[in-house]
Amino acid sequence: MTESLAEIYEKYFEIYPQVDKAPEQLAEVYRLRFQVYCVENPFEDSSYHPDGLEKDPFDDCSIHSLLVHRQTSLAAGTVRLVLPSEDNPALTLPINQLCREPLLNDLNLLPRSTLAEVSRFAVSKNFRRRLGEASSPSGVSTEWHEAQAREQGRKIPHLCLGLIQALVGNSYKYGVTHWSAVMEPALLRMLKRVGIHFINSGPLIEYHGWRQPCYAELAPMLSQVKQERPDVWELITDYGRYGQ
């Protein structure tokens, strides 16, 4: 019997959707971010993080997820979901500091109280090197193609799908209905090729390279994934546990 994508993925990676109350795992998140954002890609000034832990003020209102490689127990990737503030949700998301697009203030399109931001999407260089994609924090090259990945013997379209599962699970847990993000165009193209579609919310901006402001409404996004790629839907919804 052929194994599903989700079953294959589970053989290689353990997904920890929320590590905020696990000090050792949370420290792994910050160490990995320091490695990716301060050492491998000097987007952030390492002198501001002498302890080797990359943090910022948004961490206090975020849910942090960790992806661990089962065979080596090494941290493979991390992402955070920045939650809206009950007091003033309009001013708490990182995208509000980078973009002034009118669309971001459209309450009918992006309801403030249930809008969260996908942020600090990072994959370890050790695993990016194995994928031949060491130049991108998210682990996606500009020339990534799933068909080519399969030809090269990869059984998993991309390890970042485990981070998407964590985001989906946390969103349902905390009542988040919409995501905003500022992403690498290559990452958005890769996600689109496996059925995960974000919508552009403005032109490209310069932020540690060109980045695309975007958003997604979870329910229709997941429905489209299920239609286009039921194997990916099964993985990122944890066998349909989220997104029903």
PDB file of N, CA and C in Angstrom, residues 1-59:
ATOM      1  N   MET A   1       0.848  -1.194   0.000  1.00  0.00           N
ATOM      2  CA  MET A   1       0.000   0.000   0.000  1.00  0.00           C
ATOM      3  C   MET A   1       0.885   1.247   0.000  1.00  0.00           C
ATOM      4  N   THR A   2       0.600   2.171  -0.892  1.00  0.00           N
ATOM      5  CA  THR A   2       1.398   3.383  -1.013  1.00  0.00           C
ATOM      6  C   THR A   2       1.148   4.310   0.166  1.00  0.00           C
ATOM      7  N   GLU A   3       2.221   4.812   0.740  1.00  0.00           N
ATOM      8  CA  GLU A   3       2.099   5.746   1.847  1.00  0.00           C
ATOM      9  C   GLU A   3       1.656   7.109   1.344  1.00  0.00           C
ATOM     10  N   SER A   4       0.872   7.792   2.170  1.00  0.00           N
ATOM     11  CA  SER A   4       0.452   9.141   1.830  1.00  0.00           C
ATOM     12  C   SER A   4       1.582  10.116   2.105  1.00  0.00           C
ATOM     13  N   LEU A   5       1.443  11.319   1.552  1.00  0.00           N
ATOM     14  CA  LEU A   5       2.428  12.371   1.804  1.00  0.00           C
ATOM     15  C   LEU A   5       2.537  12.653   3.296  1.00  0.00           C
ATOM     16  N   ALA A   6       1.404  12.712   3.988  1.00  0.00           N
ATOM     17  CA  ALA A   6       1.411  12.991   5.424  1.00  0.00           C
ATOM     18  C   ALA A   6       2.145  11.896   6.188  1.00  0.00           C
ATOM     19  N   GLU A   7       1.933  10.648   5.802  1.00  0.00           N
ATOM     20  CA  GLU A   7       2.607   9.538   6.482  1.00  0.00           C
ATOM     21  C   GLU A   7       4.110   9.575   6.250  1.00  0.00           C
ATOM     22  N   ILE A   8       4.512   9.880   5.032  1.00  0.00           N
ATOM     23  CA  ILE A   8       5.942   9.991   4.738  1.00  0.00           C
ATOM     24  C   ILE A   8       6.565  11.134   5.524  1.00  0.00           C
ATOM     25  N   TYR A   9       5.862  12.267   5.548  1.00  0.00           N
ATOM     26  CA  TYR A   9       6.374  13.437   6.257  1.00  0.00           C
ATOM     27  C   TYR A   9       6.597  13.125   7.729  1.00  0.00           C
ATOM     28  N   GLU A  10       5.643  12.433   8.335  1.00  0.00           N
ATOM     29  CA  GLU A  10       5.733  12.118   9.762  1.00  0.00           C
ATOM     30  C   GLU A  10       6.920  11.223  10.080  1.00  0.00           C
ATOM     31  N   LYS A  11       7.394  10.480   9.117  1.00  0.00           N
ATOM     32  CA  LYS A  11       8.571   9.642   9.346  1.00  0.00           C
ATOM     33  C   LYS A  11       9.823  10.481   9.560  1.00  0.00           C
ATOM     34  N   TYR A  12       9.869  11.640   8.946  1.00  0.00           N
ATOM     35  CA  TYR A  12      11.079  12.453   8.947  1.00  0.00           C
ATOM     36  C   TYR A  12      11.049  13.609   9.945  1.00  0.00           C
ATOM     37  N   PHE A  13       9.852  14.158  10.191  1.00  0.00           N
ATOM     38  CA  PHE A  13       9.783  15.377  10.988  1.00  0.00           C
ATOM     39  C   PHE A  13       8.718  15.302  12.069  1.00  0.00           C
ATOM     40  N   GLU A  14       9.049  15.891  13.197  1.00  0.00           N
ATOM     41  CA  GLU A  14       8.117  16.077  14.303  1.00  0.00           C
ATOM     42  C   GLU A  14       7.722  17.546  14.330  1.00  0.00           C
ATOM     43  N   ILE A  15       6.422  17.809  14.350  1.00  0.00           N
ATOM     44  CA  ILE A  15       5.911  19.175  14.341  1.00  0.00           C
ATOM     45  C   ILE A  15       5.457  19.544  15.749  1.00  0.00           C
ATOM     46  N   TYR A  16       6.034  20.606  16.299  1.00  0.00           N
ATOM     47  CA  TYR A  16       5.620  21.138  17.604  1.00  0.00           C
ATOM     48  C   TYR A  16       4.914  22.467  17.342  1.00  0.00           C
ATOM     49  N   PRO A  17       3.584  22.465  17.318  1.00  0.00           N
ATOM     50  CA  PRO A  17       2.859  23.670  16.904  1.00  0.00           C
ATOM     51  C   PRO A  17       2.959  24.841  17.871  1.00  0.00           C
ATOM     52  N   GLN A  18       3.154  24.548  19.167  1.00  0.00           N
ATOM     53  CA  GLN A  18       3.227  25.637  20.143  1.00  0.00           C
ATOM     54  C   GLN A  18       4.232  25.281  21.230  1.00  0.00           C
ATOM     55  N   VAL A  19       5.344  26.010  21.247  1.00  0.00           N
ATOM     56  CA  VAL A  19       6.416  25.709  22.199  1.00  0.00           C
ATOM     57  C   VAL A  19       6.601  26.822  23.216  1.00  0.00           C
ATOM     58  N   ASP A  20       5.643  27.733  23.307  1.00  0.00           N
ATOM     59  CA  ASP A  20       5.804  28.917  24.151  1.00  0.00           C
ATOM     60  C   ASP A  20       5.961  28.588  25.632  1.00  0.00           C
ATOM     61  N   LYS A  21       5.435  27.451  26.058  1.00  0.00           N
ATOM     62  CA  LYS A  21       5.551  27.063  27.464  1.00  0.00           C
ATOM     63  C   LYS A  21       6.573  25.952  27.659  1.00  0.00           C
ATOM     64  N   ALA A  22       7.418  25.749  26.658  1.00  0.00           N
ATOM     65  CA  ALA A  22       8.499  24.761  26.732  1.00  0.00           C
ATOM     66  C   ALA A  22       9.819  25.509  26.567  1.00  0.00           C
ATOM     67  N   PRO A  23      10.456  25.931  27.657  1.00  0.00           N
ATOM     68  CA  PRO A  23      11.630  26.816  27.577  1.00  0.00           C
ATOM     69  C   PRO A  23      12.742  26.316  26.665  1.00  0.00           C
ATOM     70  N   GLU A  24      13.053  25.031  26.717  1.00  0.00           N
ATOM     71  CA  GLU A  24      14.151  24.522  25.904  1.00  0.00           C
ATOM     72  C   GLU A  24      13.826  24.596  24.416  1.00  0.00           C
ATOM     73  N   GLN A  25      12.602  24.248  24.048  1.00  0.00           N
ATOM     74  CA  GLN A  25      12.223  24.309  22.642  1.00  0.00           C
ATOM     75  C   GLN A  25      12.086  25.747  22.163  1.00  0.00           C
ATOM     76  N   LEU A  26      11.595  26.622  23.026  1.00  0.00           N
ATOM     77  CA  LEU A  26      11.496  28.030  22.650  1.00  0.00           C
ATOM     78  C   LEU A  26      12.882  28.621  22.417  1.00  0.00           C
ATOM     79  N   ALA A  27      13.840  28.217  23.246  1.00  0.00           N
ATOM     80  CA  ALA A  27      15.217  28.672  23.035  1.00  0.00           C
ATOM     81  C   ALA A  27      15.758  28.167  21.702  1.00  0.00           C
ATOM     82  N   GLU A  28      15.364  26.945  21.305  1.00  0.00           N
ATOM     83  CA  GLU A  28      15.763  26.422  19.994  1.00  0.00           C
ATOM     84  C   GLU A  28      15.212  27.287  18.871  1.00  0.00           C
ATOM     85  N   VAL A  29      13.977  27.761  19.044  1.00  0.00           N
ATOM     86  CA  VAL A  29      13.381  28.659  18.052  1.00  0.00           C
ATOM     87  C   VAL A  29      14.236  29.910  17.893  1.00  0.00           C
ATOM     88  N   TYR A  30      14.578  30.534  19.011  1.00  0.00           N
ATOM     89  CA  TYR A  30      15.345  31.778  18.951  1.00  0.00           C
ATOM     90  C   TYR A  30      16.769  31.547  18.445  1.00  0.00           C
ATOM     91  N   ARG A  31      17.360  30.402  18.793  1.00  0.00           N
ATOM     92  CA  ARG A  31      18.700  30.089  18.289  1.00  0.00           C
ATOM     93  C   ARG A  31      18.679  29.886  16.785  1.00  0.00           C
ATOM     94  N   LEU A  32      17.667  29.187  16.298  1.00  0.00           N
ATOM     95  CA  LEU A  32      17.565  28.955  14.864  1.00  0.00           C
ATOM     96  C   LEU A  32      17.349  30.270  14.126  1.00  0.00           C
ATOM     97  N   ARG A  33      16.511  31.129  14.669  1.00  0.00           N
ATOM     98  CA  ARG A  33      16.295  32.432  14.048  1.00  0.00           C
ATOM     99  C   ARG A  33      17.580  33.256  14.025  1.00  0.00           C
ATOM    100  N   PHE A  34      18.367  33.203  15.084  1.00  0.00           N
ATOM    101  CA  PHE A  34      19.644  33.914  15.105  1.00  0.00           C
ATOM    102  C   PHE A  34      20.552  33.382  14.004  1.00  0.00           C
ATOM    103  N   GLN A  35      20.607  32.064  13.862  1.00  0.00           N
ATOM    104  CA  GLN A  35      21.456  31.457  12.852  1.00  0.00           C
ATOM    105  C   GLN A  35      21.034  31.884  11.445  1.00  0.00           C
ATOM    106  N   VAL A  36      19.714  31.872  11.202  1.00  0.00           N
ATOM    107  CA  VAL A  36      19.199  32.176   9.867  1.00  0.00           C
ATOM    108  C   VAL A  36      19.239  33.667   9.558  1.00  0.00           C
ATOM    109  N   TYR A  37      18.812  34.500  10.526  1.00  0.00           N
ATOM    110  CA  TYR A  37      18.621  35.923  10.253  1.00  0.00           C
ATOM    111  C   TYR A  37      19.798  36.812  10.642  1.00  0.00           C
ATOM    112  N   CYS A  38      20.722  36.289  11.457  1.00  0.00           N
ATOM    113  CA  CYS A  38      21.866  37.110  11.873  1.00  0.00           C
ATOM    114  C   CYS A  38      23.196  36.593  11.330  1.00  0.00           C
ATOM    115  N   VAL A  39      23.302  35.279  11.111  1.00  0.00           N
ATOM    116  CA  VAL A  39      24.572  34.689  10.680  1.00  0.00           C
ATOM    117  C   VAL A  39      24.531  34.349   9.194  1.00  0.00           C
ATOM    118  N   GLU A  40      23.615  33.462   8.808  1.00  0.00           N
ATOM    119  CA  GLU A  40      23.559  33.022   7.414  1.00  0.00           C
ATOM    120  C   GLU A  40      23.114  34.149   6.489  1.00  0.00           C
ATOM    121  N   ASN A  41      22.116  34.898   6.928  1.00  0.00           N
ATOM    122  CA  ASN A  41      21.609  36.047   6.181  1.00  0.00           C
ATOM    123  C   ASN A  41      21.591  37.223   7.152  1.00  0.00           C
ATOM    124  N   PRO A  42      22.553  38.129   7.088  1.00  0.00           N
ATOM    125  CA  PRO A  42      22.664  39.187   8.104  1.00  0.00           C
ATOM    126  C   PRO A  42      21.594  40.259   7.976  1.00  0.00           C
ATOM    127  N   PHE A  43      20.329  39.816   8.078  1.00  0.00           N
ATOM    128  CA  PHE A  43      19.214  40.757   8.018  1.00  0.00           C
ATOM    129  C   PHE A  43      19.103  41.556   9.315  1.00  0.00           C
ATOM    130  N   GLU A  44      19.407  40.905  10.420  1.00  0.00           N
ATOM    131  CA  GLU A  44      19.337  41.538  11.725  1.00  0.00           C
ATOM    132  C   GLU A  44      20.749  41.704  12.277  1.00  0.00           C
ATOM    133  N   ASP A  45      20.953  42.729  13.061  1.00  0.00           N
ATOM    134  CA  ASP A  45      22.273  43.020  13.632  1.00  0.00           C
ATOM    135  C   ASP A  45      22.540  42.064  14.801  1.00  0.00           C
ATOM    136  N   SER A  46      23.542  41.214  14.641  1.00  0.00           N
ATOM    137  CA  SER A  46      23.836  40.217  15.667  1.00  0.00           C
ATOM    138  C   SER A  46      24.281  40.855  16.981  1.00  0.00           C
ATOM    139  N   SER A  47      24.795  42.087  16.934  1.00  0.00           N
ATOM    140  CA  SER A  47      25.251  42.734  18.166  1.00  0.00           C
ATOM    141  C   SER A  47      24.095  43.034  19.112  1.00  0.00           C
ATOM    142  N   TYR A  48      22.881  43.071  18.572  1.00  0.00           N
ATOM    143  CA  TYR A  48      21.712  43.286  19.418  1.00  0.00           C
ATOM    144  C   TYR A  48      21.258  41.997  20.115  1.00  0.00           C
ATOM    145  N   HIS A  49      21.908  40.895  19.756  1.00  0.00           N
ATOM    146  CA  HIS A  49      21.527  39.591  20.312  1.00  0.00           C
ATOM    147  C   HIS A  49      22.779  38.855  20.798  1.00  0.00           C
ATOM    148  N   PRO A  50      23.479  39.400  21.804  1.00  0.00           N
ATOM    149  CA  PRO A  50      24.744  38.798  22.241  1.00  0.00           C
ATOM    150  C   PRO A  50      24.584  37.397  22.807  1.00  0.00           C
ATOM    151  N   ASP A  51      23.372  37.027  23.193  1.00  0.00           N
ATOM    152  CA  ASP A  51      23.153  35.688  23.723  1.00  0.00           C
ATOM    153  C   ASP A  51      22.898  34.656  22.636  1.00  0.00           C
ATOM    154  N   GLY A  52      22.921  35.103  21.363  1.00  0.00           N
ATOM    155  CA  GLY A  52      22.700  34.170  20.265  1.00  0.00           C
ATOM    156  C   GLY A  52      21.256  33.785  20.083  1.00  0.00           C
ATOM    157  N   LEU A  53      20.336  34.581  20.629  1.00  0.00           N
ATOM    158  CA  LEU A  53      18.898  34.322  20.516  1.00  0.00           C
ATOM    159  C   LEU A  53      18.261  35.532  19.840  1.00  0.00           C
ATOM    160  N   GLU A  54      17.702  35.343  18.660  1.00  0.00           N
ATOM    161  CA  GLU A  54      17.092  36.448  17.922  1.00  0.00           C
ATOM    162  C   GLU A  54      15.647  36.619  18.370  1.00  0.00           C
ATOM    163  N   LYS A  55      15.352  37.770  18.974  1.00  0.00           N
ATOM    164  CA  LYS A  55      14.018  38.075  19.473  1.00  0.00           C
ATOM    165  C   LYS A  55      13.635  39.487  19.058  1.00  0.00           C
ATOM    166  N   ASP A  56      12.337  39.760  19.100  1.00  0.00           N
ATOM    167  CA  ASP A  56      11.870  41.128  18.910  1.00  0.00           C
ATOM    168  C   ASP A  56      10.584  41.326  19.702  1.00  0.00           C
ATOM    169  N   PRO A  57      10.057  42.556  19.794  1.00  0.00           N
ATOM    170  CA  PRO A  57       8.881  42.810  20.636  1.00  0.00           C
ATOM    171  C   PRO A  57       7.631  42.037  20.240  1.00  0.00           C
ATOM    172  N   PHE A  58       7.544  41.604  18.984  1.00  0.00           N
ATOM    173  CA  PHE A  58       6.354  40.875  18.552  1.00  0.00           C
ATOM    174  C   PHE A  58       6.291  39.455  19.119  1.00  0.00           C
ATOM    175  N   ASP A  59       7.411  38.956  19.641  1.00  0.00           N
ATOM    176  CA  ASP A  59       7.416  37.599  20.178  1.00  0.00           C
ATOM    177  C   ASP A  59       6.465  37.436  21.355  1.00  0.00           C
TER     178      ASP A  59
END
